[in-house]
């Protein structure tokens, strides 16, 4: 099966501009996650979709970040306006939606990430 | 609350020698624990996972990890390092409380010397 695909692989933008990152999960995976790694820090959870619904967005840093998953397929993460501290690698991951007893054991499949540089 | 501490930011070994990457976790509930690896310019790949079954977990590429509840540890080992093992390794915890977000450690960069 095709893996999780993220576009673009790299993006360099100026402070104040807008950037949209895209994630195509593995076909049939209802769960979609966004994570990011700011330079020198840990990989941090941003949010979790189940199909088109936001299940958990507790990790979104502020209202400059907007994630969507219309139709429950691919997802976009928009940063508007971008700030210097938004630089980092943004990862997308997807997993199957298991049964209640095994829902926590579905492995996450990660994309290669989008490296965002804000100058 | 849950957290993960990877005790070494960098580990360097010689090819053919054992690998030990250390991880301690903190969790208020029964955790699921994972090790992920990231090779340069690649995505995160699952090495192995512990989900309350056997405490010694075998993963891909000869890696294994042992869950020790009394020590709150989940160290990753491999008997003999290969050059292709050079990568960054992440210890990850998830607690079964309804939230499915993963908590990552800060990562350990493994260098393998010829």
Short mmCIF file of C-alpha atoms in Angstrom, two decimals, chain A residues 14 18 23 32 40 42 47 68 86 91 95 107 115:
data_model
loop_
_atom_site.label_atom_id
_atom_site.label_comp_id
_atom_site.label_asym_id
_atom_site.label_seq_id
_atom_site.Cartn_x
_atom_site.Cartn_y
_atom_site.Cartn_z
CA UNK A 14 8.92 34.95 5.10
CA UNK A 18 0.79 32.04 4.72
CA UNK A 23 -1.16 15.28 4.08
CA UNK A 32 -5.13 11.28 10.95
CA UNK A 40 15.90 21.33 19.16
CA UNK A 42 10.61 17.13 21.16
CA UNK A 47 -4.27 17.42 16.61
CA UNK A 68 -9.03 20.79 7.97
CA UNK A 86 6.81 28.10 13.58
CA UNK A 91 4.69 15.29 10.49
CA UNK A 95 -3.89 4.70 11.39
CA UNK A 107 0.16 1.44 14.65
CA UNK A 115 10.35 21.05 6.77
#
